[in-house]
CSV table of C-alpha atoms and ligand atoms in Angstrom, one decimal:
chain,number,residue,atom,x,y,z
A,1,MET,CA,0.1,-0.1,0.0
A,2,GLN,CA,1.5,3.4,-1.3
A,3,ARG,CA,1.7,6.2,1.0
A,4,LEU,CA,0.6,9.7,-0.6
A,5,ASN,CA,2.9,12.7,-0.6
A,6,VAL,CA,0.6,14.7,1.7
A,7,PRO,CA,-0.2,17.7,1.9
A,8,GLY,CA,1.7,18.2,-1.4
A,9,PRO,CA,3.3,21.4,-2.6
A,10,LYS,CA,-0.2,23.0,-3.7
A,11,ALA,CA,-2.1,22.0,-0.9
A,12,ARG,CA,0.5,24.0,1.5
A,13,LYS,CA,0.1,27.1,-0.6
A,14,TYR,CA,-3.8,27.0,-0.1
A,15,ILE,CA,-3.3,26.3,3.4
A,16,GLU,CA,-1.0,29.3,4.2
A,17,ARG,CA,-3.4,31.4,2.0
A,18,ASP,CA,-6.7,30.1,4.2
A,19,GLU,CA,-4.8,30.9,7.4
A,20,ALA,CA,-4.1,34.5,6.6
A,21,VAL,CA,-7.6,35.1,5.6
A,22,ILE,CA,-10.1,32.6,7.1
A,23,SER,CA,-11.4,32.7,10.8
A,24,PRO,CA,-9.1,30.3,13.1
A,25,SER,CA,-12.2,28.7,14.7
A,26,TYR,CA,-13.1,26.2,11.9
A,27,PRO,CA,-12.2,22.7,13.3
A,28,ARG,CA,-10.0,21.5,10.7
A,29,GLY,CA,-8.6,17.9,10.6
A,30,TYR,CA,-5.8,16.9,8.5
A,31,PRO,CA,-4.6,18.8,5.4
A,32,PHE,CA,-6.8,18.0,2.5
A,33,VAL,CA,-7.4,20.6,0.0
A,34,MET,CA,-10.2,19.6,-2.7
A,35,ASP,CA,-9.9,19.7,-6.2
A,36,HIS,CA,-12.7,17.9,-7.4
A,37,GLY,CA,-15.0,14.8,-6.8
A,38,LYS,CA,-16.7,12.2,-8.5
A,39,GLY,CA,-19.3,9.7,-6.5
A,40,SER,CA,-17.4,8.4,-3.6
A,41,GLN,CA,-13.9,9.7,-4.6
A,42,VAL,CA,-12.1,12.8,-4.6
A,43,TRP,CA,-8.8,14.1,-5.6
A,44,ASP,CA,-6.9,17.1,-4.0
A,45,VAL,CA,-5.2,19.9,-5.9
A,46,ASP,CA,-2.1,17.9,-6.2
A,47,GLY,CA,-3.5,15.2,-8.2
A,48,ASN,CA,-3.8,12.6,-5.1
A,49,ARG,CA,-6.8,10.5,-5.1
A,50,PHE,CA,-9.0,9.6,-1.8
A,51,LEU,CA,-11.9,7.3,-1.2
A,52,ASP,CA,-14.3,9.5,0.7
A,53,PHE,CA,-15.9,7.9,3.8
A,54,ALA,CA,-16.6,11.5,5.3
A,55,ALA,CA,-18.8,12.9,2.7
A,56,GLY,CA,-18.4,16.2,3.9
A,57,ILE,CA,-19.9,15.3,7.1
A,58,ALA,CA,-22.1,13.1,5.8
A,59,VAL,CA,-23.6,15.5,3.1
A,60,ALA,CA,-22.7,14.2,0.0
A,61,SER,CA,-25.6,11.8,0.0
A,62,THR,CA,-25.7,10.9,-3.9
A,63,GLY,CA,-21.9,11.1,-4.2
A,64,HIS,CA,-19.9,14.2,-5.5
A,65,SER,CA,-21.5,15.8,-8.2
A,66,HIS,CA,-23.9,13.3,-9.4
A,67,PRO,CA,-25.0,14.5,-12.9
A,68,ALA,CA,-28.4,14.4,-12.3
A,69,VAL,CA,-28.1,16.8,-9.3
A,70,VAL,CA,-25.8,19.1,-11.2
A,71,LYS,CA,-28.4,18.8,-14.4
A,72,ALA,CA,-31.1,19.9,-11.9
A,73,ILE,CA,-29.2,22.8,-10.6
A,74,GLN,CA,-28.0,24.1,-13.8
A,75,ASP,CA,-31.5,23.8,-15.4
A,76,GLN,CA,-33.1,25.6,-12.3
A,77,ALA,CA,-30.2,28.2,-12.6
A,78,GLU,CA,-30.9,29.1,-15.7
A,79,LYS,CA,-34.2,30.0,-14.9
A,80,PHE,CA,-33.7,31.9,-11.7
A,81,ILE,CA,-31.7,31.6,-8.9
A,82,HIS,CA,-33.7,33.4,-6.0
A,83,ILE,CA,-37.3,34.9,-5.4
A,84,SER,CA,-37.3,34.7,-1.7
A,85,SER,CA,-39.6,33.1,0.5
A,86,ASP,CA,-42.2,35.9,0.4
A,87,PHE,CA,-43.2,34.6,-3.0
A,88,TYR,CA,-44.1,31.1,-4.4
A,89,HIS,CA,-42.5,28.8,-6.9
A,90,ASP,CA,-42.5,25.3,-8.3
A,91,SER,CA,-39.6,23.3,-6.6
A,92,MET,CA,-40.4,24.6,-3.2
A,93,VAL,CA,-44.0,23.4,-3.6
A,94,ARG,CA,-42.6,20.2,-4.7
A,95,LEU,CA,-40.2,19.7,-2.0
A,96,GLY,CA,-42.9,20.2,0.7
A,97,GLU,CA,-45.2,17.4,-0.9
A,98,LYS,CA,-42.1,15.2,-1.2
A,99,LEU,CA,-41.4,15.8,2.6
A,100,ASP,CA,-45.1,15.3,3.4
A,101,GLU,CA,-44.9,12.2,1.8
A,102,ILE,CA,-41.9,10.6,3.5
A,103,ALA,CA,-42.7,12.1,6.6
A,104,PRO,CA,-42.4,9.7,9.6
A,105,PHE,CA,-45.8,10.3,10.9
A,106,LYS,CA,-49.1,9.5,9.6
A,107,GLU,CA,-50.6,12.7,10.3
A,108,ASP,CA,-50.1,15.3,7.0
A,109,ALA,CA,-46.6,17.4,7.5
A,110,LEU,CA,-45.9,20.8,6.8
A,111,SER,CA,-42.4,21.9,6.5
A,112,PHE,CA,-40.1,25.1,7.1
A,113,LEU,CA,-37.0,25.1,4.9
A,114,THR,CA,-34.0,26.7,6.3
A,115,ASN,CA,-30.5,26.9,5.3
A,116,SER,CA,-28.8,24.8,7.7
A,117,GLY,CA,-29.0,22.2,10.4
A,118,THR,CA,-28.8,24.6,13.3
A,119,GLU,CA,-31.3,27.0,11.7
A,120,ALA,CA,-33.9,23.9,11.3
A,121,VAL,CA,-33.5,23.5,15.4
A,122,GLU,CA,-33.7,27.1,16.1
A,123,THR,CA,-37.0,26.8,14.2
A,124,ALA,CA,-38.2,23.5,16.0
A,125,ILE,CA,-37.4,25.2,19.5
A,126,LYS,CA,-39.4,28.2,18.5
A,127,LEU,CA,-41.9,26.1,17.2
A,128,ALA,CA,-42.2,23.9,20.2
A,129,ARG,CA,-42.6,27.3,22.4
A,130,TYR,CA,-44.9,28.8,20.3
A,131,LYS,CA,-47.4,25.8,20.1
A,132,THR,CA,-47.1,24.8,23.7
A,133,GLY,CA,-46.7,28.1,25.5
A,134,ARG,CA,-44.3,26.4,27.5
A,135,SER,CA,-40.6,27.5,28.0
A,136,GLN,CA,-38.4,24.7,29.1
A,137,PHE,CA,-36.6,21.6,27.2
A,138,ILE,CA,-34.9,18.6,27.6
A,139,GLY,CA,-31.9,17.6,25.5
A,140,PHE,CA,-29.3,14.9,26.0
A,141,THR,CA,-25.3,14.6,27.0
A,142,GLY,CA,-23.4,13.9,23.9
A,143,GLY,CA,-25.7,15.4,21.8
A,144,PHE,CA,-24.8,17.8,18.7
A,145,HIS,CA,-27.5,20.1,17.4
A,146,GLY,CA,-25.6,23.1,16.2
A,147,ARG,CA,-24.0,26.1,16.8
A,148,THR,CA,-26.4,29.0,16.8
A,149,MET,CA,-27.2,30.2,20.4
A,150,GLY,CA,-30.3,28.0,20.8
A,151,ALA,CA,-29.4,24.9,19.2
A,152,VAL,CA,-25.7,25.2,20.6
A,153,THR,CA,-27.4,25.2,24.0
A,154,PHE,CA,-28.5,22.1,23.5
A,155,THR,CA,-25.2,21.0,22.2
A,156,ALA,CA,-23.4,18.8,24.6
A,157,SER,CA,-20.8,16.7,23.2
A,158,LYS,CA,-17.6,18.8,23.9
A,159,PRO,CA,-17.0,21.9,26.2
A,160,ASN,CA,-15.4,23.5,23.4
A,161,TYR,CA,-19.0,24.6,22.0
A,162,HIS,CA,-19.9,26.5,25.2
A,163,ARG,CA,-16.8,27.7,26.1
A,164,GLY,CA,-16.5,31.5,26.0
A,165,PHE,CA,-20.1,32.0,25.0
A,166,TYR,CA,-22.3,32.1,28.1
A,167,PRO,CA,-24.6,33.1,28.8
A,168,LEU,CA,-26.7,30.5,26.4
A,169,MET,CA,-30.5,30.1,25.9
A,170,ASN,CA,-32.5,29.8,29.0
A,171,GLY,CA,-34.6,26.6,29.7
A,172,VAL,CA,-32.6,23.5,28.6
A,173,THR,CA,-32.0,20.4,30.9
A,174,HIS,CA,-29.6,17.7,29.8
A,175,VAL,CA,-30.1,14.2,30.7
A,176,PRO,CA,-27.8,11.2,29.7
A,177,PHE,CA,-28.4,9.7,26.2
A,178,PRO,CA,-28.8,6.1,26.5
A,179,ASP,CA,-25.4,4.8,25.7
A,180,ALA,CA,-25.5,1.2,26.9
A,181,TYR,CA,-21.3,0.8,25.9
A,182,ARG,CA,-21.0,3.2,28.5
A,183,PRO,CA,-23.8,3.4,30.9
A,184,VAL,CA,-23.8,6.0,33.8
A,185,LEU,CA,-27.2,5.4,35.0
A,186,ALA,CA,-28.0,2.0,37.0
A,187,ALA,CA,-30.7,-0.5,35.1
A,188,ARG,CA,-32.7,-2.7,37.0
A,189,PRO,CA,-32.0,-6.1,36.5
A,190,GLY,CA,-33.0,-7.1,32.9
A,191,GLN,CA,-34.3,-3.8,32.2
A,192,ASP,CA,-33.5,-2.0,29.0
A,193,TYR,CA,-31.2,0.7,29.8
A,194,GLY,CA,-33.0,3.3,27.4
A,195,GLU,CA,-35.7,2.6,29.4
A,196,ALA,CA,-33.7,3.4,32.8
A,197,VAL,CA,-32.9,6.8,31.2
A,198,VAL,CA,-36.4,7.5,30.9
A,199,ASP,CA,-37.1,6.5,34.3
A,200,TYR,CA,-34.5,8.6,35.1
A,201,ILE,CA,-36.1,11.4,33.4
A,202,GLU,CA,-39.5,10.9,34.8
A,203,HIS,CA,-38.2,10.6,38.7
A,204,GLU,CA,-35.3,12.4,38.9
A,205,VAL,CA,-35.9,15.2,36.8
A,206,LEU,CA,-39.4,16.0,36.3
A,207,GLY,CA,-40.4,14.5,39.7
A,208,ARG,CA,-37.8,16.6,41.4
A,209,PHE,CA,-36.9,20.0,39.8
A,210,LEU,CA,-38.6,20.2,36.6
A,211,PRO,CA,-42.3,21.0,36.3
A,212,ALA,CA,-43.5,18.6,33.3
A,213,GLU,CA,-46.3,21.2,32.6
A,214,GLU,CA,-43.5,23.7,31.9
A,215,VAL,CA,-41.7,21.5,29.2
A,216,ALA,CA,-42.3,22.3,25.7
A,217,GLY,CA,-39.9,19.5,23.9
A,218,ILE,CA,-37.4,17.0,24.1
A,219,LEU,CA,-34.9,17.3,21.4
A,220,VAL,CA,-33.0,14.1,20.4
A,221,GLU,CA,-31.1,12.5,18.0
A,222,PRO,CA,-32.2,9.1,17.2
A,223,ILE,CA,-28.8,7.9,16.7
A,224,GLN,CA,-26.3,10.1,18.1
A,225,GLY,CA,-23.8,11.8,15.5
A,226,GLU,CA,-21.0,13.9,16.7
A,227,GLY,CA,-21.6,12.5,20.4
A,228,GLY,CA,-20.0,8.9,19.1
A,229,TYR,CA,-22.5,7.1,16.4
A,230,ILE,CA,-24.6,5.7,19.4
A,231,VAL,CA,-27.3,3.6,18.6
A,232,PRO,CA,-30.1,3.7,21.6
A,233,THR,CA,-31.1,0.5,23.3
A,234,PRO,CA,-34.8,-0.7,21.6
A,235,GLY,CA,-36.7,0.3,24.7
A,236,PHE,CA,-35.7,3.8,24.8
A,237,PHE,CA,-37.8,5.8,22.2
A,238,PRO,CA,-40.9,3.9,22.9
A,239,ALA,CA,-40.8,4.8,26.6
A,240,LEU,CA,-39.9,8.5,25.6
A,241,ARG,CA,-42.7,8.6,23.4
A,242,ARG,CA,-45.0,7.6,26.3
A,243,LEU,CA,-43.4,10.0,28.6
A,244,CYS,CA,-44.1,13.0,26.2
A,245,ASP,CA,-47.8,11.5,25.4
A,246,GLN,CA,-48.5,11.6,29.4
A,247,HIS,CA,-47.2,15.2,29.8
A,248,GLY,CA,-48.3,17.0,26.4
A,249,ILE,CA,-44.5,17.2,25.5
A,250,LEU,CA,-43.3,17.4,21.9
A,251,LEU,CA,-40.9,14.8,20.6
A,252,ILE,CA,-38.4,16.4,18.3
A,253,ALA,CA,-36.2,14.2,16.2
A,254,ASP,CA,-32.9,15.6,15.0
A,255,GLU,CA,-32.3,13.8,11.8
A,256,VAL,CA,-30.0,16.3,10.3
A,257,GLN,CA,-26.9,13.4,10.2
A,258,ALA,CA,-28.9,10.0,10.5
A,259,GLY,CA,-31.8,11.2,8.3
A,260,THR,CA,-32.6,11.1,4.7
A,261,GLY,CA,-31.8,7.7,3.8
A,262,ARG,CA,-28.4,7.2,5.6
A,263,THR,CA,-29.3,4.3,8.0
A,264,GLY,CA,-31.5,2.5,5.2
A,265,LYS,CA,-34.8,4.2,6.0
A,266,TRP,CA,-35.8,7.6,5.3
A,267,TRP,CA,-35.6,8.7,8.8
A,268,SER,CA,-33.6,6.8,11.7
A,269,ILE,CA,-36.2,7.3,14.2
A,270,GLU,CA,-38.3,4.8,11.9
A,271,HIS,CA,-35.9,1.8,13.4
A,272,PHE,CA,-37.3,2.5,16.8
A,273,GLY,CA,-41.3,2.3,16.0
A,274,VAL,CA,-42.4,5.8,17.3
A,275,GLU,CA,-43.4,8.8,15.5
A,276,PRO,CA,-41.8,12.2,16.4
A,277,ASP,CA,-44.1,15.4,16.5
A,278,MET,CA,-41.2,16.9,14.5
A,279,ILE,CA,-37.9,16.6,12.4
A,280,CYS,CA,-34.9,18.6,12.1
A,281,ILE,CA,-33.5,17.8,8.6
A,282,ALA,CA,-30.4,19.1,6.5
A,283,LYS,CA,-26.8,17.9,5.3
A,284,GLY,CA,-27.7,14.9,3.0
A,285,ILE,CA,-31.1,16.3,1.5
A,286,ALA,CA,-29.6,18.4,-1.1
A,287,SER,CA,-26.4,16.8,-1.9
A,288,GLY,CA,-24.6,19.6,-0.3
A,289,VAL,CA,-26.1,22.7,-1.7
A,290,PRO,CA,-27.2,24.3,1.7
A,291,LEU,CA,-30.6,23.5,2.6
A,292,GLY,CA,-32.6,22.1,5.9
A,293,ALA,CA,-36.2,22.0,6.7
A,294,LEU,CA,-38.3,21.6,10.0
A,295,THR,CA,-41.1,19.0,8.9
A,296,ALA,CA,-43.9,18.8,11.7
A,297,ARG,CA,-47.2,17.3,12.2
A,298,LYS,CA,-49.9,19.9,10.7
A,299,SER,CA,-51.6,19.8,13.9
A,300,VAL,CA,-48.3,21.4,15.4
A,301,MET,CA,-47.1,23.8,12.8
A,302,THR,CA,-50.0,26.0,13.7
A,303,TRP,CA,-48.2,29.3,13.8
A,304,PRO,CA,-49.5,32.5,11.7
A,305,ARG,CA,-47.9,34.3,8.8
A,306,GLY,CA,-44.9,36.4,9.7
A,307,ALA,CA,-43.9,34.1,12.7
A,308,GLN,CA,-40.9,32.7,11.3
A,309,GLY,CA,-39.2,33.4,8.1
A,310,ASN,CA,-36.4,33.8,6.2
A,311,THR,CA,-34.5,35.1,3.0
A,312,TYR,CA,-33.2,32.0,1.3
A,313,GLY,CA,-35.3,29.5,3.0
A,314,GLY,CA,-36.7,27.5,-0.2
A,315,ASN,CA,-33.8,28.7,-2.3
A,316,PRO,CA,-34.7,27.1,-5.8
A,317,LEU,CA,-31.4,25.8,-6.5
A,318,ALA,CA,-31.4,24.1,-3.1
A,319,CYS,CA,-35.0,22.7,-3.7
A,320,SER,CA,-34.1,21.3,-7.1
A,321,ALA,CA,-31.0,19.8,-5.8
A,322,ALA,CA,-33.1,18.5,-3.2
A,323,LEU,CA,-35.6,16.8,-5.4
A,324,ALA,CA,-32.8,15.2,-7.4
A,325,THR,CA,-31.2,13.9,-4.5
A,326,LEU,CA,-34.3,12.6,-2.7
A,327,ALA,CA,-35.4,10.6,-6.0
A,328,LEU,CA,-31.6,9.2,-6.3
A,329,ILE,CA,-31.9,8.3,-2.6
A,330,GLU,CA,-35.6,6.6,-3.1
A,331,SER,CA,-34.7,4.7,-6.4
A,332,GLU,CA,-31.7,3.2,-5.4
A,333,TYR,CA,-29.3,4.7,-2.5
A,334,MET,CA,-31.3,4.0,0.5
A,335,ALA,CA,-31.4,0.3,-0.1
A,336,ASN,CA,-27.6,0.7,-1.2
A,337,ALA,CA,-27.0,2.4,2.2
A,338,ALA,CA,-28.6,-0.9,4.0
A,339,ARG,CA,-26.7,-3.4,2.0
A,340,VAL,CA,-23.3,-1.8,1.7
A,341,GLY,CA,-23.6,-0.8,5.4
A,342,ALA,CA,-24.5,-4.6,6.6
A,343,VAL,CA,-21.0,-5.4,4.5
A,344,ALA,CA,-19.0,-2.9,6.2
A,345,ILE,CA,-20.2,-3.7,9.6
A,346,LYS,CA,-19.5,-7.3,9.0
A,347,ARG,CA,-16.1,-6.7,7.7
A,348,LEU,CA,-15.4,-4.2,10.7
A,349,THR,CA,-16.5,-6.8,13.1
A,350,GLU,CA,-14.0,-9.3,11.4
A,351,MET,CA,-11.3,-6.7,12.2
A,352,MET,CA,-11.9,-6.9,15.9
A,353,GLU,CA,-10.3,-10.3,15.9
A,354,ARG,CA,-7.3,-9.1,14.5
A,355,HIS,CA,-7.4,-5.6,16.2
A,356,PRO,CA,-7.4,-5.3,20.1
A,357,SER,CA,-7.8,-1.5,20.0
A,358,ILE,CA,-11.5,-1.7,18.5
A,359,GLY,CA,-13.9,-2.0,21.5
A,360,GLN,CA,-17.2,-1.9,19.3
A,361,VAL,CA,-18.4,-1.8,15.9
A,362,ARG,CA,-22.3,-0.1,15.7
A,363,GLY,CA,-24.6,1.5,13.7
A,364,LEU,CA,-27.2,1.3,11.0
A,365,GLY,CA,-26.7,1.6,7.4
A,366,LEU,CA,-24.0,3.7,6.2
A,367,MET,CA,-23.7,5.6,9.8
A,368,ILE,CA,-21.4,3.3,11.3
A,369,GLY,CA,-19.1,4.1,14.4
A,370,VAL,CA,-15.8,2.4,15.4
A,371,GLU,CA,-14.9,2.8,19.0
A,372,PHE,CA,-11.3,2.8,19.8
A,373,VAL,CA,-10.4,1.7,23.4
A,374,SER,CA,-7.1,1.2,25.3
A,375,ASP,CA,-8.2,-2.1,26.6
A,376,ARG,CA,-11.6,-3.9,26.1
A,377,VAL,CA,-12.4,-4.4,29.9
A,378,SER,CA,-11.9,-1.1,31.0
A,379,ARG,CA,-13.3,0.5,27.7
A,380,GLU,CA,-11.2,3.6,28.4
A,381,PRO,CA,-11.4,5.6,25.0
A,382,ALA,CA,-8.2,5.8,23.1
A,383,ALA,CA,-8.3,9.3,21.7
A,384,GLU,CA,-4.6,9.3,20.8
A,385,LEU,CA,-4.8,6.2,18.7
A,386,ARG,CA,-8.2,7.0,17.0
A,387,ASP,CA,-6.4,10.5,15.9
A,388,LEU,CA,-3.6,8.4,14.7
A,389,VAL,CA,-5.7,6.2,12.7
A,390,VAL,CA,-7.7,9.2,11.0
A,391,ASP,CA,-4.2,11.0,10.0
A,392,THR,CA,-2.9,7.6,8.8
A,393,ALA,CA,-5.8,6.8,6.6
A,394,PHE,CA,-5.6,10.4,5.0
A,395,GLU,CA,-2.1,9.7,4.3
A,396,TYR,CA,-3.1,6.1,2.3
A,397,GLY,CA,-5.6,7.8,0.4
A,398,LEU,CA,-8.9,7.6,2.6
A,399,LEU,CA,-10.9,10.4,4.3
A,400,THR,CA,-12.6,9.8,7.5
A,401,LEU,CA,-13.6,11.9,10.4
A,402,GLY,CA,-13.5,11.2,14.2
A,403,CYS,CA,-16.6,11.7,16.6
A,404,GLY,CA,-17.1,11.1,20.3
A,405,LYS,CA,-14.0,10.7,22.5
A,406,SER,CA,-12.3,7.9,20.5
A,407,VAL,CA,-14.6,6.9,17.3
A,408,ILE,CA,-14.3,6.9,13.6
A,409,ARG,CA,-17.3,7.4,11.8
A,410,VAL,CA,-17.6,5.6,8.6
A,411,SER,CA,-20.2,7.7,7.0
A,412,PRO,CA,-19.6,7.4,2.8
A,413,PRO,CA,-21.8,8.7,0.2
A,414,LEU,CA,-24.9,6.5,0.1
A,415,CYS,CA,-24.1,5.7,-3.5
A,416,THR,CA,-20.7,3.8,-2.4
A,417,THR,CA,-20.4,0.5,-4.0
A,418,GLU,CA,-19.4,-2.7,-2.3
A,419,ALA,CA,-15.7,-2.6,-4.1
A,420,GLU,CA,-15.3,1.1,-2.9
A,421,MET,CA,-16.4,0.0,0.7
A,422,GLU,CA,-13.6,-3.1,0.7
A,423,GLU,CA,-11.0,-0.6,-0.9
A,424,GLY,CA,-11.5,1.8,1.9
A,425,LEU,CA,-11.6,-0.5,4.6
A,426,GLU,CA,-8.4,-2.0,3.5
A,427,ILE,CA,-6.7,1.2,3.9
A,428,PHE,CA,-8.9,1.3,7.5
A,429,GLU,CA,-7.3,-1.6,8.7
A,430,HIS,CA,-3.8,-0.7,7.3
A,431,ALA,CA,-4.0,2.6,9.4
A,432,ILE,CA,-5.0,0.8,12.4
A,433,GLY,CA,-2.2,-1.7,12.3
A,434,ILE,CA,0.1,1.2,12.1
A,435,ALA,CA,-1.5,2.8,15.0
A,436,GLU,CA,-1.5,0.1,17.1
A,437,GLU,CA,2.2,-0.6,16.3
A,438,LYS,CA,2.9,2.8,17.4
A,439,LEU,CA,0.8,3.1,20.5
A,440,LEU,CA,-0.3,0.1,21.9
B,501,PLP,N1,-28.0,18.7,14.1
B,501,PLP,C1,-27.2,17.4,13.8
B,501,PLP,C2,-27.4,16.1,14.6
B,501,PLP,C3,-25.8,17.4,13.3
B,501,PLP,O1,-25.2,16.4,13.2
B,501,PLP,C4,-25.5,19.0,13.0
B,501,PLP,C5,-24.0,19.1,12.2
B,501,PLP,O2,-23.2,18.4,12.3
B,501,PLP,C6,-26.3,20.2,13.1
B,501,PLP,C7,-27.4,19.6,14.0
B,501,PLP,C8,-26.0,21.3,12.6
B,501,PLP,O3,-26.1,21.7,11.3
B,501,PLP,P1,-25.6,22.8,10.3
B,501,PLP,O4,-24.0,22.2,11.0
B,501,PLP,O5,-25.7,22.5,9.3
B,501,PLP,O6,-26.0,23.8,11.1
């Protein structure tokens, strides 16, 4: 396996220029400077080829520059690029109809279109307060919901996201996410850990200090993303839904990372057999053109004209890209994500026999987390080793991203073929071998 010369001379120059003019706050990982991409492959400015298991943080759902998405954008650009959400146009109406068709609840759905995931979350916060007349919320430790002031208040995956930014939004109480690999609450013998978490919310939070009738909503990622690609236990969502119903609390599923076909179903909450009241959407919906949505039950989205709006929401280029994206996901890529994801989980699980640093492999479809530990008994996170695997994989031609304390996400485009997955996993295993040799 050949080590690439990265960063090459052209990449170095770009990084130097970037550092002179771009905010230093961006959480840059390794020095990848993109030139172009096709499907699940990308090339840097020095001509190096990489397999892309990062997909621009789980965004390039149909791969890079899918011809059908490019054509949809081009066709729309020739007609008009912008009109503002004060007026009406074809692709916005059609996208609303499509979201209504695929929303994870039987009731009719209405959508508010946004420019990003964080704006979808802000919209959910405002709608929940407006609809219920209540002010309080429950969020989860390890959650990531964005970086604007309301959304970042819920975000609880790293202190960095809050440091220096207080005071945040008033009214968010955090509770543990049901991470059965690293439980922080005691479950009763035989009890599902997710049910134990809901018991805790009911008795230790609502029962002790947060009056249930003041809680507008519970915001939760059905599969935690940035926090470590954590899949909750099966009992969690049914119990959470019951608790919400009991107290008139809105259940808000943040599907920004896990949604839009990535897990093999349109919405990741569908794996758990409950219907939320709203879903926050972004990332994969338009193959990388900035677009998000808050899709809510019609009986919930009852605010009047002017209560919420934006300039770019429902932008024609973004809506056209989304319609082409959703058509591709529906016709082939959602099924592909389930199939290739299952192959990847099998291969990665086999890798555990050869690599003691892998503590757990988990996920659904093409949302897979590989957890690195210093040993499997203590489950101590091996952050340094994880970082070295990410950097080494890059040097051998594979783009990955970390998440959680010591997890690598496998979140490639949903069009990734089995052959591309095998090729990428070979590089991945090579990188793990190098990192283990250095650090174990
Ligand atoms: N919600 C989740 C689950 C996310 O993963 C993210 C981004 O990573 C966001 C919200 C915020 O989305 P954006 O970065 O588009 O604002």
